[in-house]
């Protein structure tokens, strides 16, 4: 059974200049079968509270990368591949920074991966995250990644945990709900709009043929969809400064993988398509083929 | 292998993905020598499932399931999987399925193969194939745990009718749920009324920057209307504000795999292909014969979309009687 954790924001609140104004209230009581947990929270009358935010960042090959299968036929050949921060994670990071700007608090960025993946943490540091944690692991298993991220959260007890919608390398869409389940927290994936009021959140997420509005209480796990915000870019002096900022390295948890890659291949190449001109006869022929040959209309 | 197929419903009816899930589950059951049991959450008419050969179906009901909380759904499916002693749980890789499956996998201590397009049993193991790097490669993953969770990409496993329709025996299933299982809850749903969504459509007609402006998209819309298709768009036109974001197909838009994808005035940038290259039949209309879209097109027309689209719409009308 996972234990629900205490928000650490009270400590920060105590140091706040609004010290004398705070209202001390118990806003959340979770009744799991085994224990009663009290989630204590301070709200200032009219003043924002301080927020502890964790954001997971993955490193992926640039979207224009030409994929060449490696010699072991299990992964891509990384020779000459340019790596970038996962595009969806830019929205997650931006949201983390905005939440901090609005509410005060700290943003911690965490990355699990090989040594080169540290680059995304440098970018995050250039964008002024307060802390960067790197966990070295060459695992390709989403559960292993999620377990490592959950272990960090277990310790730092964030109010909000942000991820991208999916990592565009393996497109698994697994990490956010897995971390939420490991921590026994609510999750909202593919979030295109997020509002946090005190300890409750309202989010809009994309679904087939529309949108749904979801509500939950903090702490919670959110995954970001494009459109959530407009990510900022780091400034050159900040990029320089970030080079000497510390990155805390942690050992990976001893989690066993639950899947194993047995092979990777390029998709079957398509035969040459039938290309026509734009005459009436050509268009009639195309429609006939779609109807009789391809049988799709 | 005993397989539990989670069947999605909408407004009391089974969704199209439910029939695809049944077909994928039955194929796997046949390969591994096993059986399939369905699971629906809430009230739904399951008769139609019999057409696809499903004979046994759990119907889960509980007040806590009414708020569409994915955590409560995951708990329900986990309890059903345990009660039925299922080895594999199959779900659609839909917006809800993708949120439920990872939670379910953690609960069952199962490995998860997401968004799969093919399955095989090799030496007693389940090996799933799934597109990675936005469809630029295919990965084969073996699930190494005793219990397994698989999600299937919509529109890939074509639902197959059984030779003889089965009569579905519904069995009530009462999950044991407490307040703590209900975490995030759905408070409202807004649907784009009267508009088909690209993620669910069988046919998509997409337009790109080649259409020159939002005022010309009626050409795309009328072809789509004639075909009963959804309208899609490239990012260039979404970013320009010509079309809503929900229509964007590609790496940062929606991944689609319709039976027919028609791209008009779209160059075929790698990020656009990422979202549609697994479509069954691709038709490209572009005035530049060297446009990259022709490399993945099954059929192409080199020509001006402004002339080709109206003609195509007329000719299609004479073939489809809608
Ligand atoms: C065959 C294979 C080979 C791989 N090889 C390498 C490799 O050589 N080097 C390497 O570093 N990684 C490697 N990976 C790991 C990969 O880059 C991903 O980190 C991992 O697979 C999780 O991706 P996902 O698709 O499950 O994430 P998703 O569930 O799609 O990701 C959702 C979100 O979770 C967060 N997230 C995901 N992964 C991480 C992470 N690692 N750290 C922090 N946050 C994260 C991000 O916010 C992301 O947007 C490999 C994966 C596979 C399957
Ligand atoms: C990280 C990242 C993510 C991205 N994600 C996506 C995504 O999800 N989806 C996406 O679509 N793009 C995405 N892109 C953008 C992508 O790279 C392209 O810029 C975009 O797809 C181009 O859109 P287009 O084909 O409409 O426009 P263009 O590339 O400008 O192509 C217009 C085409 O129209 C043709 N044309 C012009 N006039 C006519 C006419 N009269 N008749 C017929 N044809 C005509 C031209 O020959 C040309 O081929 C992404 C880019 C990046 C960097």
XYZ file of C-alpha atoms and ligand atoms in Angstrom:
725
model
C 0.000 0.000 0.000
C 1.385 3.346 -0.945
C 1.268 6.041 1.686
C -0.024 9.373 0.646
C 2.534 11.983 1.474
C 2.501 15.337 3.179
C 2.883 18.469 1.142
C 6.146 20.080 2.060
C 4.897 23.543 1.230
C 4.115 24.408 4.812
C 7.805 24.872 5.519
C 8.119 27.342 2.682
C 4.983 29.097 3.796
C 6.379 29.548 7.253
C 9.288 31.450 5.819
C 7.035 33.602 3.811
C 6.526 37.241 4.584
C 2.817 36.531 4.638
C 3.538 34.422 7.673
C 0.985 36.066 9.915
C -1.829 35.868 7.378
C -2.061 32.214 6.752
C -5.111 30.191 7.403
C -4.380 26.731 8.561
C -6.827 24.273 7.185
C -7.212 20.565 6.685
C -8.484 20.261 3.186
C -7.987 16.666 2.378
C -8.574 13.504 4.280
C -7.972 10.302 2.442
C -9.558 7.189 3.818
C -7.773 4.197 2.414
C -8.505 0.875 4.018
C -5.462 0.845 6.229
C -4.720 4.356 7.384
C -6.009 7.843 7.683
C -3.754 10.424 6.141
C -4.041 14.074 6.768
C -2.973 16.342 4.044
C -2.382 19.667 5.698
C -2.402 22.727 3.631
C -2.003 26.420 4.139
C -3.855 28.975 2.156
C -3.300 32.659 2.483
C -6.321 34.800 2.425
C -6.115 35.996 -1.150
C -2.436 35.178 -1.451
C -1.045 32.364 -3.576
C 0.578 29.434 -1.845
C 3.937 27.915 -2.498
C 4.148 24.899 -4.735
C 6.581 22.031 -4.938
C 6.725 20.943 -8.588
C 8.458 17.977 -10.188
C 8.838 17.672 -13.941
C 10.080 14.616 -15.854
C 12.094 15.284 -18.996
C 13.160 12.720 -21.541
C 15.676 13.021 -24.326
C 14.692 11.888 -27.803
C 16.128 11.926 -31.326
C 15.255 15.067 -33.277
C 11.955 14.669 -35.153
C 13.684 14.809 -38.554
C 16.094 11.968 -37.740
C 16.461 9.386 -40.457
C 16.041 6.091 -38.669
C 18.756 3.508 -39.273
C 18.452 0.214 -37.420
C 21.494 -0.642 -35.284
C 23.681 -3.716 -35.694
C 21.859 -5.619 -32.930
C 18.491 -5.080 -34.694
C 16.988 -3.995 -31.394
C 17.458 -0.233 -31.397
C 18.366 2.568 -33.744
C 21.922 3.298 -34.769
C 22.662 6.416 -32.728
C 25.577 7.477 -34.931
C 25.031 11.046 -36.083
C 21.652 11.325 -34.366
C 20.902 14.737 -32.895
C 19.111 14.552 -29.555
C 16.622 17.080 -28.241
C 14.312 17.529 -25.288
C 11.093 15.600 -25.944
C 8.832 18.263 -27.557
C 5.879 17.547 -25.228
C 8.147 17.942 -22.228
C 8.739 21.553 -23.234
C 5.060 22.182 -22.470
C 5.373 20.338 -19.151
C 8.449 22.352 -18.176
C 6.842 25.638 -19.214
C 3.766 24.841 -17.126
C 5.997 24.031 -14.148
C 7.774 27.380 -14.483
C 4.467 29.260 -14.778
C 3.014 27.511 -11.732
C 6.064 28.535 -9.761
C 5.878 32.121 -11.002
C 2.244 32.286 -9.957
C 2.381 30.458 -6.661
C 5.970 30.557 -5.553
C 7.757 27.339 -4.761
C 10.380 25.178 -6.434
C 10.718 23.321 -9.700
C 12.779 20.152 -9.809
C 13.564 18.545 -13.162
C 14.414 14.852 -13.350
C 15.745 12.745 -16.193
C 16.414 9.033 -16.365
C 18.771 7.958 -19.112
C 22.293 7.622 -20.417
C 24.964 10.329 -19.874
C 24.017 12.348 -22.957
C 20.499 12.779 -21.564
C 21.962 15.247 -19.045
C 21.783 17.841 -21.816
C 18.047 18.230 -21.305
C 18.701 19.031 -17.649
C 21.158 21.745 -18.725
C 18.381 23.266 -20.828
C 16.049 23.062 -17.848
C 18.655 24.747 -15.633
C 19.040 27.497 -18.238
C 15.291 28.006 -17.941
C 15.772 28.492 -14.185
C 14.569 25.282 -12.614
C 15.732 25.170 -9.011
C 17.122 21.674 -9.028
C 18.103 19.003 -11.536
C 18.272 15.298 -10.753
C 19.860 12.780 -13.084
C 19.357 9.054 -12.713
C 21.673 6.978 -14.800
C 20.002 3.994 -16.393
C 20.103 2.419 -19.796
C 16.760 0.756 -19.329
C 14.260 0.969 -22.147
C 11.403 -0.338 -20.020
C 8.728 2.217 -19.164
C 7.992 0.580 -15.814
C 11.638 0.893 -14.790
C 11.619 4.562 -15.831
C 8.329 5.186 -14.002
C 9.580 3.458 -10.847
C 12.672 5.654 -10.781
C 10.613 8.798 -11.247
C 8.150 7.689 -8.566
C 11.041 7.111 -6.154
C 12.131 10.746 -6.576
C 8.566 11.933 -5.959
C 8.206 9.736 -2.910
C 11.114 11.578 -1.391
C 10.443 15.180 -2.434
C 6.652 14.941 -2.147
C 5.660 17.341 -4.895
C 2.227 18.961 -5.079
C 2.238 18.719 -8.851
C 4.100 16.232 -11.050
C 4.287 17.146 -14.720
C 5.184 15.023 -17.736
C 4.820 15.263 -21.486
C 1.939 13.471 -23.170
C 4.335 10.922 -24.621
C 7.996 10.456 -25.323
C 8.228 10.758 -29.109
C 10.827 7.999 -29.411
C 8.802 5.091 -28.081
C 5.476 6.903 -27.945
C 4.351 4.703 -25.080
C 2.124 7.099 -23.207
C 2.828 5.062 -20.085
C 4.993 6.987 -17.700
C 2.480 9.505 -16.307
C -0.321 7.068 -15.369
C 2.249 4.552 -14.076
C 3.865 7.107 -11.785
C 0.397 8.163 -10.599
C -0.531 4.568 -9.836
C 2.762 3.907 -8.040
C 2.125 6.957 -5.837
C -1.642 6.352 -5.529
C -2.382 9.797 -6.989
C -4.864 11.138 -9.540
C -3.646 11.633 -13.089
C -4.835 13.677 -16.026
C -3.200 12.942 -19.368
C -3.149 14.962 -22.608
C -3.953 18.141 -20.742
C -4.511 21.132 -22.983
C -5.697 23.497 -20.245
C -4.913 23.492 -16.538
C -6.251 25.561 -13.676
C -5.207 25.111 -10.089
C -7.114 26.701 -7.254
C -5.815 25.923 -3.802
C -5.681 22.151 -3.696
C -8.110 21.473 -6.503
C -7.397 21.328 -10.177
C -9.542 21.501 -13.264
C -8.078 20.287 -16.522
C -9.229 19.946 -20.067
C -8.060 16.905 -21.983
C -8.428 15.866 -25.597
C -10.660 12.886 -26.310
C -11.960 11.406 -29.555
C -14.303 13.912 -31.093
C -14.053 16.550 -28.386
C -12.732 17.495 -25.002
C -13.501 16.505 -21.466
C -13.146 18.489 -18.284
C -11.623 16.616 -15.395
C -11.292 17.630 -11.786
C -9.035 16.253 -9.102
C -7.236 17.339 -5.972
C -3.534 17.830 -5.395
C -1.103 16.209 -5.269
C -1.649 15.060 -8.845
C 0.140 13.894 -11.974
C -0.473 15.860 -15.174
C 0.725 15.099 -18.696
C 0.943 17.967 -21.152
C -0.555 18.167 -24.620
C 0.486 20.659 -27.264
C -1.442 23.877 -26.762
C -1.191 23.860 -22.963
C 1.063 26.909 -23.225
C 3.685 28.538 -25.408
C 7.125 27.364 -24.183
C 9.837 29.987 -23.696
C 13.392 29.649 -24.951
C 16.478 29.886 -22.758
C 18.575 33.063 -23.054
C 22.200 32.760 -24.056
C 23.677 34.074 -20.762
C 21.474 31.607 -18.878
C 22.655 28.765 -21.086
C 26.236 29.724 -20.208
C 25.457 29.952 -16.502
C 23.636 26.608 -16.557
C 26.861 24.881 -17.584
C 28.299 25.292 -14.113
C 25.115 24.639 -12.142
C 25.057 21.371 -10.196
C 23.163 18.287 -11.366
C 22.477 15.827 -8.602
C 23.175 12.264 -9.672
C 21.337 9.378 -8.137
C 21.641 5.651 -8.481
C 18.812 3.872 -10.254
C 16.398 1.761 -8.239
C 16.742 -1.989 -8.580
C 13.568 -2.472 -10.584
C 13.232 -5.447 -12.901
C 12.054 -4.763 -16.451
C 8.683 -6.184 -17.483
C 9.206 -6.081 -21.210
C 12.099 -6.967 -23.460
C 12.836 -5.649 -26.906
C 13.325 -8.621 -29.227
C 13.670 -6.788 -32.502
C 13.361 -3.583 -34.450
C 12.745 -3.239 -38.147
C 11.892 -0.615 -40.704
C 8.267 -0.665 -41.836
C 7.673 -2.631 -45.029
C 8.431 -0.312 -47.915
C 5.452 0.658 -50.017
C 5.451 -0.327 -53.676
C 5.533 2.589 -56.082
C 2.177 4.279 -56.107
C 0.110 4.845 -59.225
C 0.494 8.489 -60.193
C -1.931 10.254 -62.508
C -2.266 13.617 -64.171
C -5.239 15.920 -63.580
C -7.346 15.293 -66.691
C -10.968 14.180 -66.363
C -9.983 10.730 -67.623
C -7.249 10.436 -64.999
C -9.567 11.399 -62.177
C -12.236 8.932 -63.373
C -9.608 6.207 -63.469
C -8.508 7.022 -59.919
C -12.067 6.876 -58.594
C -12.590 3.564 -60.393
C -9.444 2.124 -58.804
C -10.401 3.342 -55.330
C -13.770 1.675 -55.789
C -12.813 -1.551 -57.547
C -9.162 -2.218 -56.777
C -8.573 -0.735 -53.334
C -12.256 -1.105 -52.361
C -12.071 1.836 -50.001
C -14.998 3.861 -51.337
C -4.266 -18.043 -22.582
C -7.341 -16.620 -20.946
C -7.981 -13.187 -22.393
C -10.031 -10.371 -20.945
C -11.213 -7.882 -23.577
C -12.189 -4.469 -22.247
C -15.022 -3.179 -24.439
C -15.507 0.562 -24.624
C -18.999 1.985 -24.763
C -20.536 5.331 -25.561
C -24.087 6.262 -24.597
C -24.997 2.636 -23.852
C -23.690 1.186 -27.118
C -20.446 -0.648 -27.846
C -17.915 1.492 -29.705
C -16.263 0.375 -32.918
C -13.039 -0.215 -30.959
C -14.906 -2.824 -28.901
C -15.363 -5.050 -31.964
C -11.724 -4.569 -32.914
C -10.724 -5.534 -29.365
C -12.862 -8.694 -29.582
C -11.237 -9.617 -32.912
C -7.705 -9.054 -31.560
C -8.540 -11.055 -28.424
C -10.002 -13.930 -30.403
C -7.040 -14.105 -32.733
C -4.723 -14.294 -29.732
C -6.924 -16.890 -28.015
C -6.844 -19.041 -31.129
C -3.047 -18.809 -31.396
C -2.462 -19.627 -27.752
C -5.321 -22.081 -27.270
C -7.522 -20.160 -24.888
C -10.741 -18.276 -24.450
C -12.056 -14.735 -24.392
C -14.256 -13.001 -21.875
C -15.493 -9.477 -22.491
C -15.915 -6.714 -19.923
C -18.094 -3.649 -20.175
C -18.370 -0.994 -17.507
C -21.847 0.362 -16.917
C -25.054 -0.414 -18.776
C -24.624 -1.246 -22.420
C -26.296 -3.383 -25.029
C -23.819 -6.193 -25.686
C -25.885 -8.053 -28.323
C -23.747 -6.710 -31.156
C -20.632 -8.328 -29.602
C -22.112 -11.714 -30.468
C -21.919 -10.873 -34.158
C -18.148 -10.825 -33.687
C -18.203 -14.116 -31.837
C -18.156 -13.047 -28.196
C -20.227 -15.407 -26.048
C -19.240 -14.457 -22.512
C -19.294 -10.934 -21.111
C -18.918 -9.371 -17.678
C -20.969 -6.278 -16.965
C -19.461 -4.232 -14.137
C -21.660 -1.871 -12.184
C -20.921 0.316 -9.197
C -21.920 3.831 -8.182
C -18.236 4.810 -8.137
C -17.954 4.045 -11.845
C -20.383 6.740 -12.849
C -17.857 9.563 -12.691
C -15.741 8.038 -15.453
C -12.686 8.011 -13.222
C -9.922 6.119 -15.036
C -8.409 5.027 -11.706
C -11.712 3.381 -10.712
C -11.978 1.792 -14.165
C -8.440 0.412 -13.846
C -9.253 -1.038 -10.417
C -12.427 -2.657 -11.778
C -10.616 -4.220 -14.724
C -7.843 -5.466 -12.406
C -10.386 -7.100 -10.121
C -12.151 -8.687 -13.096
C -8.831 -9.968 -14.479
C -8.045 -11.555 -11.119
C -11.526 -13.031 -10.710
C -11.396 -14.534 -14.203
C -7.761 -15.560 -13.822
C -6.991 -13.792 -17.092
C -3.451 -14.021 -18.469
C -3.855 -11.128 -20.874
C -5.987 -7.982 -20.785
C -6.575 -6.202 -24.098
C -7.782 -2.599 -24.288
C -8.082 -0.090 -27.111
C -5.333 2.552 -27.275
C -8.004 5.249 -27.076
C -7.772 8.411 -25.005
C -9.207 6.570 -21.984
C -7.647 3.179 -22.730
C -4.213 4.786 -22.781
C -4.813 6.262 -19.339
C -6.239 3.060 -17.852
C -3.709 0.531 -19.197
C -0.563 1.756 -17.384
C -2.438 1.855 -14.062
C -3.855 -1.600 -14.714
C -0.396 -2.956 -15.552
C 1.004 -1.654 -12.253
C -1.906 -3.187 -10.327
C -1.474 -6.592 -11.988
C 2.351 -6.421 -11.875
C 2.086 -6.957 -15.598
C 4.255 -5.823 -18.471
C 2.471 -3.518 -20.902
C 2.789 -3.398 -24.674
C 1.093 -0.175 -25.763
C -0.432 0.840 -29.098
C 0.238 -2.504 -30.784
C -0.529 -3.409 -34.407
C 0.210 -7.168 -34.366
C 0.615 -10.000 -31.870
C 2.225 -13.388 -32.024
C 2.825 -16.225 -29.627
C 6.461 -17.295 -29.855
C 7.682 -20.098 -27.612
C 4.777 -19.525 -25.246
C 5.552 -15.796 -24.982
C 3.474 -12.911 -26.218
C 5.424 -10.759 -28.645
C 3.746 -7.553 -29.793
C 4.671 -5.305 -32.691
C 4.277 -1.585 -32.350
C 5.260 1.470 -34.337
C 7.971 3.598 -32.700
C 9.755 6.779 -33.765
C 6.443 8.017 -35.131
C 6.035 5.043 -37.422
C 9.567 5.237 -38.814
C 10.395 1.882 -37.233
C 8.600 -1.106 -35.761
C 9.526 -2.567 -32.433
C 8.912 -6.123 -31.337
C 8.485 -6.355 -27.582
C 8.146 -9.467 -25.505
C 6.187 -9.164 -22.300
C 8.229 -11.025 -19.708
C 5.725 -11.129 -16.840
C 3.111 -13.809 -16.165
C 0.231 -11.340 -16.509
C 0.193 -9.144 -19.584
C -1.555 -5.963 -20.672
C -1.837 -4.944 -24.319
C -3.449 -1.919 -25.949
C -4.322 -1.982 -29.643
C -4.108 0.910 -32.094
C -7.596 1.843 -33.335
C -8.533 0.935 -36.942
C -5.735 -1.617 -37.342
C -7.373 -4.843 -36.190
C -10.297 -4.954 -38.601
C -13.312 -6.329 -36.739
C -14.209 -9.763 -38.154
C -17.725 -11.149 -37.988
C -18.014 -14.721 -36.749
C -19.257 -17.409 -39.165
C -22.183 -17.936 -36.852
C -23.183 -15.154 -34.486
C -22.951 -16.059 -30.790
C -25.513 -15.260 -28.137
C -23.814 -13.135 -25.531
C -24.242 -14.369 -21.975
C -23.918 -11.330 -19.699
C -22.645 -11.898 -16.189
C -22.974 -9.196 -13.541
C -19.709 -8.205 -11.958
C -19.692 -6.161 -8.763
C -16.257 -4.654 -8.150
C -15.189 -3.783 -4.650
C -14.548 -0.048 -4.835
C -14.005 2.612 -2.202
C -13.854 6.417 -2.422
C -10.075 6.272 -2.702
C -10.341 4.529 -6.069
C -12.113 7.539 -7.531
C -9.361 10.053 -8.170
C -9.691 12.353 -11.171
C -13.332 12.585 -12.248
C -14.872 13.738 -15.505
C -17.139 16.711 -14.834
C -18.191 17.497 -18.394
C -17.698 16.366 -21.964
C -18.004 18.578 -24.996
C -18.274 16.917 -28.374
C -17.674 18.601 -31.670
C -21.252 18.143 -32.761
C -21.936 16.899 -36.249
C -18.240 16.588 -36.942
C -16.387 13.347 -37.329
C -13.090 13.216 -35.483
C -9.978 12.261 -37.432
C -8.980 9.831 -34.674
C -12.084 7.739 -35.283
C -12.849 8.238 -38.940
C -12.627 5.518 -41.589
C -11.855 8.068 -44.277
C -9.989 11.356 -43.845
C -9.569 14.184 -46.337
C -6.780 16.523 -45.201
C -5.781 19.888 -46.526
C -2.492 21.755 -46.281
C -0.899 25.062 -47.119
C -1.428 24.326 -50.811
C -5.061 25.396 -50.303
C -3.816 28.962 -49.873
C -6.352 30.117 -47.272
C -9.133 29.068 -44.877
C -11.784 30.228 -47.346
C -10.804 27.422 -49.728
C -11.304 24.572 -47.283
C -14.886 24.162 -48.495
C -13.271 22.167 -51.339
C -11.888 19.707 -48.790
C -15.106 19.755 -46.773
C -17.321 18.919 -49.715
C -15.173 15.947 -50.755
C -15.176 14.833 -47.111
C -18.953 15.280 -46.949
C -19.444 13.172 -50.058
C -17.293 10.386 -48.641
C -18.648 10.601 -45.092
C -15.108 11.474 -44.095
C -13.494 13.602 -41.394
C -11.525 16.723 -42.301
C -7.866 16.721 -41.322
C -5.147 19.350 -41.576
C -1.396 19.817 -41.606
C 0.284 21.729 -38.829
C 1.107 24.583 -41.179
C -2.581 25.397 -41.605
C -3.410 24.808 -37.939
C -0.603 27.116 -36.835
C -1.838 29.688 -39.328
C -5.224 29.525 -37.646
C -7.054 28.255 -40.741
C -8.221 25.087 -39.032
C -8.775 23.992 -35.400
C -6.044 22.101 -33.577
C -8.266 19.039 -33.186
C -7.912 18.405 -36.917
C -4.114 18.335 -36.959
C -2.625 15.072 -38.112
C 0.997 14.273 -37.350
C 3.657 13.990 -34.725
C 2.265 16.793 -32.575
C -1.310 16.233 -33.703
C -3.280 13.027 -33.960
C -2.062 9.663 -35.118
C -4.575 8.206 -37.508
C -4.871 4.990 -39.475
C -8.003 5.229 -41.593
C -8.734 2.940 -44.530
C -8.429 5.918 -46.881
C -6.376 9.089 -46.360
C -6.542 11.816 -48.996
C -3.922 14.580 -48.663
C -4.504 17.709 -50.741
C -1.871 20.448 -50.903
C 0.233 18.767 -48.238
C 3.940 18.358 -48.919
C 4.421 15.277 -46.767
C 6.897 16.523 -44.162
C 8.245 13.739 -41.974
C 6.226 15.010 -38.981
C 3.011 14.856 -40.989
C 3.789 11.348 -42.270
C 4.381 10.336 -38.656
C 0.682 10.690 -37.999
C -0.776 9.022 -41.072
C 1.704 6.676 -42.707
C -0.066 3.606 -41.327
C -3.269 4.480 -43.231
C -4.355 1.570 -45.452
C -4.647 3.546 -48.701
C -3.095 6.975 -49.230
C -4.058 9.331 -52.047
C -1.983 12.478 -52.642
C -3.026 15.533 -54.611
C -0.171 17.966 -55.149
C 0.945 20.193 -57.985
C 4.596 19.357 -57.365
C 5.390 15.893 -58.725
C 8.462 15.735 -56.462
C 6.548 16.398 -53.230
C 7.592 13.800 -50.607
C 3.961 12.802 -50.020
C 4.045 10.898 -53.337
C 6.674 8.558 -51.908
C 4.186 6.990 -49.534
C 1.078 7.457 -51.686
C -0.687 4.453 -53.180
C -2.353 6.736 -55.703
C -1.470 10.261 -56.678
C -2.690 13.101 -58.796
C -0.186 15.679 -59.933
C -2.307 18.761 -60.359
C -3.889 21.864 -58.922
C -6.054 21.045 -55.912
C -8.438 23.843 -56.868
C -9.313 21.992 -60.054
C -8.854 18.414 -58.908
C -10.918 18.506 -55.698
C -14.239 19.613 -57.285
C -13.845 17.094 -60.122
C -12.959 14.336 -57.706
C -15.983 15.177 -55.560
C -18.278 14.928 -58.596
C -16.851 11.598 -59.748
C -16.972 10.160 -56.241
C -20.653 11.133 -56.018
C -21.388 8.886 -58.969
C -19.782 5.944 -57.170
C -20.917 6.313 -53.589
C -24.636 6.576 -53.095
C -24.952 8.406 -49.845
C 14.400 -0.056 -27.282
C 14.631 1.142 -26.432
C 15.875 1.686 -26.412
C 16.113 2.794 -25.646
N 17.338 3.284 -25.635
C 17.627 4.331 -24.869
C 18.922 4.844 -24.827
O 19.806 4.367 -25.520
N 19.175 5.873 -24.010
C 18.204 6.408 -23.234
O 18.476 7.348 -22.511
N 16.938 5.962 -23.253
C 16.632 4.921 -24.046
N 15.367 4.456 -24.069
C 14.360 5.034 -23.150
C 13.435 5.995 -23.803
O 14.125 7.137 -24.288
C 12.353 6.479 -22.839
O 12.887 7.257 -21.827
C 11.611 5.340 -22.168
O 11.372 4.326 -23.075
C 10.270 5.807 -21.653
O 9.561 6.228 -22.757
P 8.036 6.018 -22.910
O 7.788 6.028 -24.370
O 7.550 4.938 -22.082
O 7.567 7.378 -22.292
P 6.144 7.990 -22.297
O 5.311 7.295 -21.333
O 5.679 8.128 -23.692
O 6.609 9.383 -21.737
C 5.706 10.304 -21.155
C 6.462 11.338 -20.405
O 7.169 10.735 -19.326
C 8.362 11.424 -19.076
N 9.501 10.536 -19.304
C 9.585 9.499 -20.158
N 10.790 8.958 -20.104
C 11.494 9.661 -19.211
C 12.820 9.595 -18.748
N 13.646 8.677 -19.212
N 13.227 10.487 -17.815
C 12.365 11.445 -17.336
N 11.116 11.561 -17.760
C 10.677 10.683 -18.680
C 8.414 12.566 -20.062
O 7.852 13.709 -19.444
C 7.532 12.060 -21.181
O 6.976 13.101 -21.948
C 15.076 3.380 -24.870
C 13.800 2.843 -24.915
C 13.578 1.731 -25.685
C 12.200 1.149 -25.713
C 8.617 19.261 -33.792
C 7.754 19.399 -35.004
C 6.495 18.820 -34.990
C 5.664 18.913 -36.115
N 4.433 18.304 -36.075
C 3.663 18.340 -37.197
C 2.396 17.673 -37.202
O 1.933 17.101 -36.210
N 1.673 17.696 -38.343
C 2.105 18.344 -39.474
O 1.381 18.325 -40.476
N 3.269 18.997 -39.472
C 4.058 19.021 -38.357
N 5.222 19.720 -38.371
C 5.473 20.655 -39.489
C 6.026 20.014 -40.733
O 7.427 19.982 -40.649
C 5.619 20.843 -41.982
O 6.065 22.165 -41.822
C 4.127 20.869 -42.269
O 3.588 19.568 -42.238
C 3.896 21.493 -43.636
O 2.523 21.601 -43.889
P 1.985 21.604 -45.389
O 2.347 20.325 -46.035
O 0.550 21.967 -45.321
O 2.725 22.850 -46.029
P 3.947 22.929 -47.087
O 5.081 22.097 -46.634
O 4.134 24.348 -47.312
O 3.344 22.216 -48.346
C 2.358 22.739 -49.186
C 2.251 21.806 -50.379
O 1.159 22.220 -51.186
C 1.533 22.087 -52.554
N 0.696 23.016 -53.293
C 0.769 24.363 -53.380
N -0.234 24.855 -54.126
C -0.960 23.799 -54.540
C -2.120 23.667 -55.338
N -2.743 24.739 -55.864
N -2.600 22.438 -55.567
C -1.990 21.338 -55.052
N -0.885 21.414 -54.283
C -0.388 22.636 -54.027
C 3.001 22.395 -52.588
O 3.593 21.778 -53.720
C 3.481 21.807 -51.275
O 3.905 20.468 -51.468
C 6.077 19.632 -37.262
C 7.338 20.218 -37.269
C 8.172 20.111 -36.172
C 9.519 20.740 -36.223
